[in-house]
Coordinates of N, CA and C in Angstrom, one line a residue:
M1 N 81.8 125.1 127.8 CA 83.0 125.6 129.1 C 84.3 125.3 128.7
E2 N 85.1 126.0 128.9 CA 86.7 125.7 129.1 C 87.3 126.2 129.9
L3 N 88.4 125.4 130.4 CA 89.1 126.0 131.5 C 90.6 125.8 130.6
K4 N 91.2 127.3 131.1 CA 92.7 127.3 130.4 C 93.4 128.0 131.8
Y5 N 94.6 127.4 131.6 CA 95.9 127.8 132.5 C 96.9 127.9 131.9
E6 N 97.6 129.0 132.4 CA 99.0 129.2 131.6 C 100.2 129.3 132.7
F7 N 101.0 128.6 132.9 CA 102.1 128.8 133.7 C 103.5 128.7 133.2
Y8 N 104.4 129.4 133.8 CA 105.7 129.8 133.4 C 106.5 129.2 134.3
I9 N 107.3 128.1 133.6 CA 108.3 127.3 134.5 C 109.9 127.3 134.5
G10 N 110.4 127.5 135.6 CA 111.9 127.4 135.1 C 112.5 126.2 135.2
A11 N 112.4 125.6 134.1 CA 113.0 124.5 133.7 C 112.8 124.2 132.3
T12 N 113.6 123.0 131.6 CA 113.4 122.5 130.3 C 112.2 122.1 130.0
P13 N 111.8 122.1 128.6 CA 110.3 121.3 128.1 C 110.5 119.9 128.8
E14 N 111.5 119.4 128.5 CA 111.9 117.9 128.9 C 111.5 117.5 130.2
Q15 N 112.3 118.4 131.2 CA 111.8 118.4 132.7 C 110.3 118.6 133.1
V16 N 109.9 119.6 132.5 CA 108.1 119.8 132.4 C 107.5 118.8 132.4
W17 N 107.9 117.9 130.8 CA 107.0 117.1 130.2 C 107.4 115.6 131.2
N18 N 108.1 115.2 131.8 CA 108.7 114.3 132.8 C 107.8 114.3 133.8
A19 N 107.6 115.9 134.2 CA 106.8 116.2 135.4 C 105.3 115.5 135.2
F20 N 104.6 115.9 134.2 CA 103.2 115.0 133.9 C 103.2 113.8 133.2
V21 N 104.1 113.4 132.4 CA 103.9 112.0 131.9 C 104.9 111.0 132.2
S22 N 105.8 111.0 132.7 CA 106.8 109.7 133.5 C 106.1 109.5 134.5
P23 N 106.3 108.1 134.6 CA 105.6 107.3 136.1 C 106.1 108.0 137.1
E24 N 107.5 108.2 137.2 CA 108.3 109.2 138.5 C 107.2 110.5 138.3
G25 N 107.2 111.3 137.2 CA 106.7 112.4 137.5 C 105.2 112.5 137.8
T26 N 104.3 111.5 137.2 CA 102.9 111.4 137.5 C 102.9 111.1 138.8
R27 N 103.2 110.2 139.4 CA 103.3 109.6 140.7 C 103.5 110.9 142.0
K28 N 104.4 111.7 141.5 CA 104.3 113.1 142.1 C 103.6 114.1 142.3
T29 N 103.1 114.3 140.6 CA 102.3 115.4 140.3 C 100.5 115.1 140.5
F30 N 100.2 113.7 140.1 CA 99.0 113.3 140.2 C 98.6 112.4 141.1
F31 N 99.0 112.7 142.5 CA 98.9 111.9 143.7 C 98.8 110.8 143.6
G32 N 100.1 110.2 143.3 CA 100.4 108.5 143.5 C 99.8 107.9 142.0
C33 N 99.4 108.5 140.8 CA 98.8 107.9 139.5 C 100.0 107.8 138.7
V34 N 99.9 106.6 137.9 CA 100.8 106.7 136.9 C 99.6 106.5 135.5
I35 N 100.4 106.9 134.6 CA 99.6 107.0 133.1 C 99.9 105.4 132.5
D36 N 98.7 104.8 132.3 CA 98.7 103.6 131.7 C 98.4 103.7 130.3
S37 N 99.3 103.6 129.3 CA 99.1 103.9 128.1 C 100.4 103.4 127.2
T38 N 100.0 103.2 125.8 CA 100.9 103.1 124.8 C 101.5 104.6 124.4
F39 N 100.8 105.3 124.7 CA 100.8 107.1 124.1 C 100.9 107.2 122.7
K40 N 100.1 106.2 122.0 CA 100.1 106.4 120.6 C 98.5 107.0 120.3
E41 N 98.4 107.8 119.2 CA 97.2 108.4 119.0 C 96.2 107.5 118.3
G42 N 94.8 107.8 119.1 CA 93.9 106.9 119.1 C 93.7 105.5 120.0
E43 N 94.7 105.5 120.5 CA 94.5 104.4 121.6 C 94.4 104.6 123.1
S44 N 94.3 103.8 123.7 CA 93.5 104.2 125.4 C 94.4 104.7 126.5
M45 N 94.1 105.2 127.2 CA 94.7 105.8 128.3 C 94.0 105.9 129.5
A46 N 95.0 105.7 130.6 CA 94.0 106.1 132.0 C 94.8 106.0 133.1
Y47 N 94.5 107.0 133.9 CA 95.4 107.7 135.1 C 94.7 106.5 136.3
V48 N 96.0 105.8 136.7 CA 95.7 104.9 137.7 C 96.8 105.1 139.0
G49 N 95.9 104.8 140.2 CA 96.9 105.0 141.3 C 95.6 104.6 142.8
P50 N 96.3 105.1 143.7 CA 95.7 105.1 144.8 C 94.0 105.5 145.0
G51 N 93.2 105.0 145.6 CA 91.9 105.5 145.5 C 90.8 104.6 145.9
A52 N 89.5 104.8 145.9 CA 88.3 104.0 146.2 C 88.5 102.7 145.9
D53 N 89.0 102.3 144.6 CA 88.9 101.0 144.6 C 90.4 100.3 144.8
G54 N 91.0 100.9 145.7 CA 92.6 100.2 146.0 C 93.4 101.0 145.1
D55 N 94.7 100.3 145.1 CA 96.0 101.0 144.5 C 95.8 101.0 143.1
Q56 N 94.9 100.2 142.2 CA 94.7 100.2 140.6 C 93.6 101.1 140.5
T57 N 93.3 102.1 141.2 CA 91.8 102.6 141.1 C 92.0 103.3 139.8
V58 N 91.0 103.5 138.7 CA 91.0 104.3 137.5 C 90.5 105.5 137.8
H59 N 91.3 106.5 137.8 CA 90.7 107.7 138.0 C 90.1 108.6 136.8
V60 N 90.5 108.5 135.7 CA 90.3 109.2 134.6 C 90.9 108.2 133.5
Y61 N 90.3 107.6 132.4 CA 90.2 107.1 131.2 C 89.8 107.7 130.1
G62 N 90.3 107.2 128.6 CA 89.9 107.7 127.6 C 91.0 107.7 126.6
T63 N 91.1 108.5 125.5 CA 91.8 108.1 124.3 C 92.8 109.3 124.0
I64 N 93.9 108.8 123.5 CA 95.0 109.8 123.2 C 94.4 110.4 121.8
A65 N 94.5 111.8 122.0 CA 94.4 112.4 120.6 C 95.5 113.1 120.1
A66 N 96.3 113.3 120.8 CA 97.8 114.2 120.3 C 98.8 113.6 121.4
Y67 N 99.7 113.1 120.6 CA 101.0 113.2 121.5 C 102.4 113.3 121.0
K68 N 102.9 114.4 121.3 CA 104.4 114.4 120.7 C 105.0 114.9 121.7
P69 N 106.1 114.4 121.9 CA 106.8 114.3 123.4 C 107.6 115.7 123.2
H70 N 107.4 116.3 124.6 CA 108.1 117.6 124.9 C 107.3 119.0 124.3
E71 N 106.2 118.3 123.5 CA 105.3 119.7 122.9 C 103.8 119.3 123.1
V72 N 103.2 118.4 122.8 CA 101.8 118.4 123.0 C 101.3 117.0 123.6
F73 N 100.2 116.9 124.7 CA 99.6 115.6 125.2 C 98.2 116.3 125.1
S74 N 97.3 115.4 124.5 CA 96.0 115.7 124.6 C 95.4 114.4 124.5
F75 N 94.2 114.3 125.3 CA 93.2 113.2 125.3 C 91.9 113.6 125.6
I76 N 90.9 112.7 125.0 CA 89.4 112.7 125.4 C 89.4 111.8 126.7
E77 N 88.7 112.3 127.9 CA 88.8 111.6 129.1 C 87.5 111.5 129.7
H78 N 87.3 110.5 130.3 CA 85.9 110.1 131.2 C 86.5 109.8 132.8
P79 N 85.3 110.0 133.6 CA 85.5 109.6 134.9 C 85.6 108.4 135.0
G80 N 86.5 107.9 136.0 CA 86.8 106.2 136.4 C 85.6 106.0 136.6
P81 N 85.1 104.6 136.5 CA 84.0 103.9 137.1 C 83.6 104.1 138.5
S82 N 84.4 104.6 139.3 CA 84.0 104.6 140.5 C 83.4 106.0 140.9
Y83 N 83.5 106.8 140.2 CA 83.1 108.2 140.4 C 81.8 108.6 140.0
H84 N 81.5 108.0 138.8 CA 79.7 108.3 138.2 C 79.4 106.9 137.9
P85 N 78.2 106.6 137.9 CA 77.6 105.3 137.2 C 77.4 105.3 135.8
N86 N 77.3 106.6 135.4 CA 77.1 107.1 133.8 C 78.7 107.7 133.2
H87 N 79.6 106.9 133.7 CA 80.8 107.8 133.3 C 81.0 107.4 132.0
E88 N 80.5 106.3 131.1 CA 81.0 106.4 129.8 C 80.2 107.8 128.9
E89 N 79.2 108.3 129.7 CA 78.6 109.3 128.8 C 79.3 110.6 129.0
L90 N 80.0 110.6 130.5 CA 80.4 111.9 130.8 C 82.2 112.1 129.8
E91 N 82.5 113.3 129.2 CA 83.6 113.5 128.6 C 84.2 114.9 128.6
S92 N 85.2 114.9 128.4 CA 85.8 116.5 128.2 C 87.3 115.9 127.6
R93 N 88.0 117.1 127.1 CA 89.2 117.0 126.3 C 90.5 118.0 127.3
V94 N 91.4 117.2 127.4 CA 92.3 117.9 127.9 C 93.6 117.8 127.2
T95 N 94.0 119.1 127.2 CA 95.2 119.2 126.2 C 96.7 120.1 126.9
F96 N 97.6 119.4 127.2 CA 98.8 119.9 127.4 C 99.7 120.7 126.2
T97 N 100.1 121.8 126.5 CA 101.1 122.1 125.4 C 102.1 122.7 126.0
L98 N 103.4 122.6 125.4 CA 104.8 123.1 126.3 C 105.2 123.9 125.0
E99 N 105.8 125.4 125.4 CA 106.7 126.2 124.4 C 107.6 127.0 125.3
V100 N 109.0 126.8 124.5 CA 109.8 127.6 125.0 C 109.7 129.1 124.9
V101 N 110.0 129.8 126.3 CA 109.6 131.2 126.3 C 110.9 131.7 126.9
G102 N 111.8 132.4 126.4 CA 113.1 132.8 126.7 C 114.0 131.4 127.5
G103 N 114.1 131.7 128.7 CA 115.2 130.6 129.6 C 113.9 129.8 130.4
C104 N 112.8 130.0 130.0 CA 111.9 128.8 130.8 C 110.8 128.2 129.6
T105 N 109.9 127.3 130.4 CA 108.9 126.5 129.5 C 107.5 127.1 129.8
K106 N 106.5 127.5 129.1 CA 105.3 127.9 129.2 C 104.5 126.6 129.0
L107 N 103.7 126.2 130.0 CA 103.0 125.2 130.1 C 101.2 125.8 130.1
T108 N 100.6 125.2 129.2 CA 99.3 125.8 128.8 C 98.3 124.4 128.8
L109 N 97.5 124.6 130.0 CA 96.5 123.5 129.8 C 95.1 124.1 129.4
V110 N 94.6 123.3 128.7 CA 93.2 123.7 128.0 C 92.2 122.4 128.6
N111 N 91.2 122.4 129.2 CA 90.5 121.2 129.5 C 89.2 121.9 129.1
D112 N 88.3 121.5 127.9 CA 87.3 121.8 127.1 C 86.4 120.8 126.7
Q113 N 85.5 121.2 125.6 CA 84.6 120.1 125.1 C 84.0 119.3 126.1
W114 N 83.5 119.7 127.3 CA 82.9 119.2 128.3 C 81.1 118.6 127.8
T115 N 81.1 117.5 128.4 CA 79.6 116.9 128.2 C 78.7 118.0 129.0
E116 N 77.5 118.3 128.4 CA 76.5 119.3 129.3 C 76.4 118.6 130.5
N117 N 76.7 119.6 131.6 CA 76.0 119.2 133.0 C 76.9 118.3 133.6
H118 N 78.1 118.1 133.0 CA 79.1 117.2 133.5 C 79.7 117.5 134.9
P119 N 79.6 116.5 135.7 CA 79.5 116.7 137.4 C 80.9 117.0 137.7
S120 N 81.8 116.6 137.4 CA 83.3 116.8 137.5 C 83.9 118.1 137.1
L121 N 83.0 119.1 136.5 CA 83.4 120.3 136.0 C 84.1 121.2 137.1
E122 N 83.3 121.2 138.2 CA 83.8 122.2 139.2 C 84.7 121.7 140.1
N123 N 84.8 120.3 140.2 CA 86.0 119.8 140.9 C 87.2 119.8 140.1
A124 N 87.1 119.8 138.8 CA 88.3 120.1 137.8 C 88.8 121.5 138.2
S125 N 88.2 122.2 138.1 CA 88.3 123.6 137.9 C 89.6 124.0 139.5
G126 N 88.8 123.4 140.0 CA 89.9 123.7 141.6 C 91.4 122.9 141.4
H127 N 91.2 121.4 141.1 CA 92.0 120.4 141.3 C 93.2 120.8 140.1
W128 N 93.0 121.4 139.3 CA 93.9 121.8 138.2 C 94.8 122.6 138.7
W129 N 94.4 123.8 139.7 CA 95.6 124.9 140.0 C 96.5 123.9 140.8
M130 N 96.0 122.8 141.7 CA 96.9 122.2 142.3 C 97.8 121.2 141.7
I131 N 97.3 120.6 140.7 CA 98.0 120.0 139.6 C 99.3 120.7 139.1
L132 N 98.7 121.6 138.5 CA 99.6 122.5 137.9 C 100.7 123.4 139.0
S133 N 100.6 123.6 139.8 CA 101.2 124.3 140.8 C 102.5 123.0 141.4
N134 N 101.9 121.8 141.5 CA 103.0 120.9 141.8 C 103.7 120.3 140.6
I135 N 103.2 120.2 139.3 CA 103.9 120.0 137.9 C 105.2 121.2 138.1
K136 N 104.7 122.6 138.1 CA 105.8 123.6 138.3 C 106.7 123.3 139.3
T137 N 106.5 123.0 140.5 CA 107.3 123.0 141.7 C 108.1 121.7 141.5
V138 N 107.7 120.5 141.0 CA 108.6 119.2 140.7 C 109.5 119.3 139.8
A139 N 109.2 120.2 138.4 CA 109.8 120.4 137.6 C 111.2 121.3 138.1
E140 N 110.7 122.0 138.7 CA 111.7 123.2 139.0 C 112.8 122.6 140.3
T141 N 112.1 122.0 141.1 CA 112.9 121.5 142.4 C 113.1 120.1 142.5
G142 N 112.3 119.2 141.9 CA 112.1 117.9 142.1 C 111.3 117.2 143.1
K143 N 110.8 118.4 144.2 CA 110.0 118.4 145.4 C 108.6 118.2 145.0
T144 N 107.5 117.6 145.7 CA 106.4 118.0 145.7 C 105.8 118.7 146.6
L145 N 104.6 119.5 146.2 CA 104.1 120.5 147.5 C 103.0 119.7 148.5
D146 N 103.3 120.2 149.7 CA 102.7 119.6 150.5 C 101.3 119.8 150.9
F147 N 100.3 119.3 150.8 CA 98.7 119.8 150.6 C 98.1 119.5 151.9
G148 N 99.0 118.7 152.8 CA 98.2 118.6 154.0 C 97.5 117.4 154.0
W149 N 97.6 116.5 153.1 CA 96.5 115.3 153.2 C 97.3 114.2 153.8

């Protein structure tokens, strides 16, 4: 199974990148989370923020597969421990790619290599639309979308 999304964003690659990688950006676009990582290939990463285990809830964790600023960010991920007791066995790959198209930036997200019967697949297919729409809005306007939560 592969989830694939493409968005055209009226912002520079740097602005789009910052919306989904920088602490200021991820707090806005990933519901208060920041990425805890050195951003070196082969090293660990985690999305940490408010959730079931308090302000330091690990929502997703894994290993950096590729990291080239303003071009590609890819990681192998597992759901956080508070989501599924067998979280270590569950895995998928997430890859963000940026490219300049005219005066805008094309953001492509591919979420693939899902473990068979992964319980987060259905949830991810809906939540990516919200996250990517938020990234587009933040990169273009600096404001977040109000999902009414």
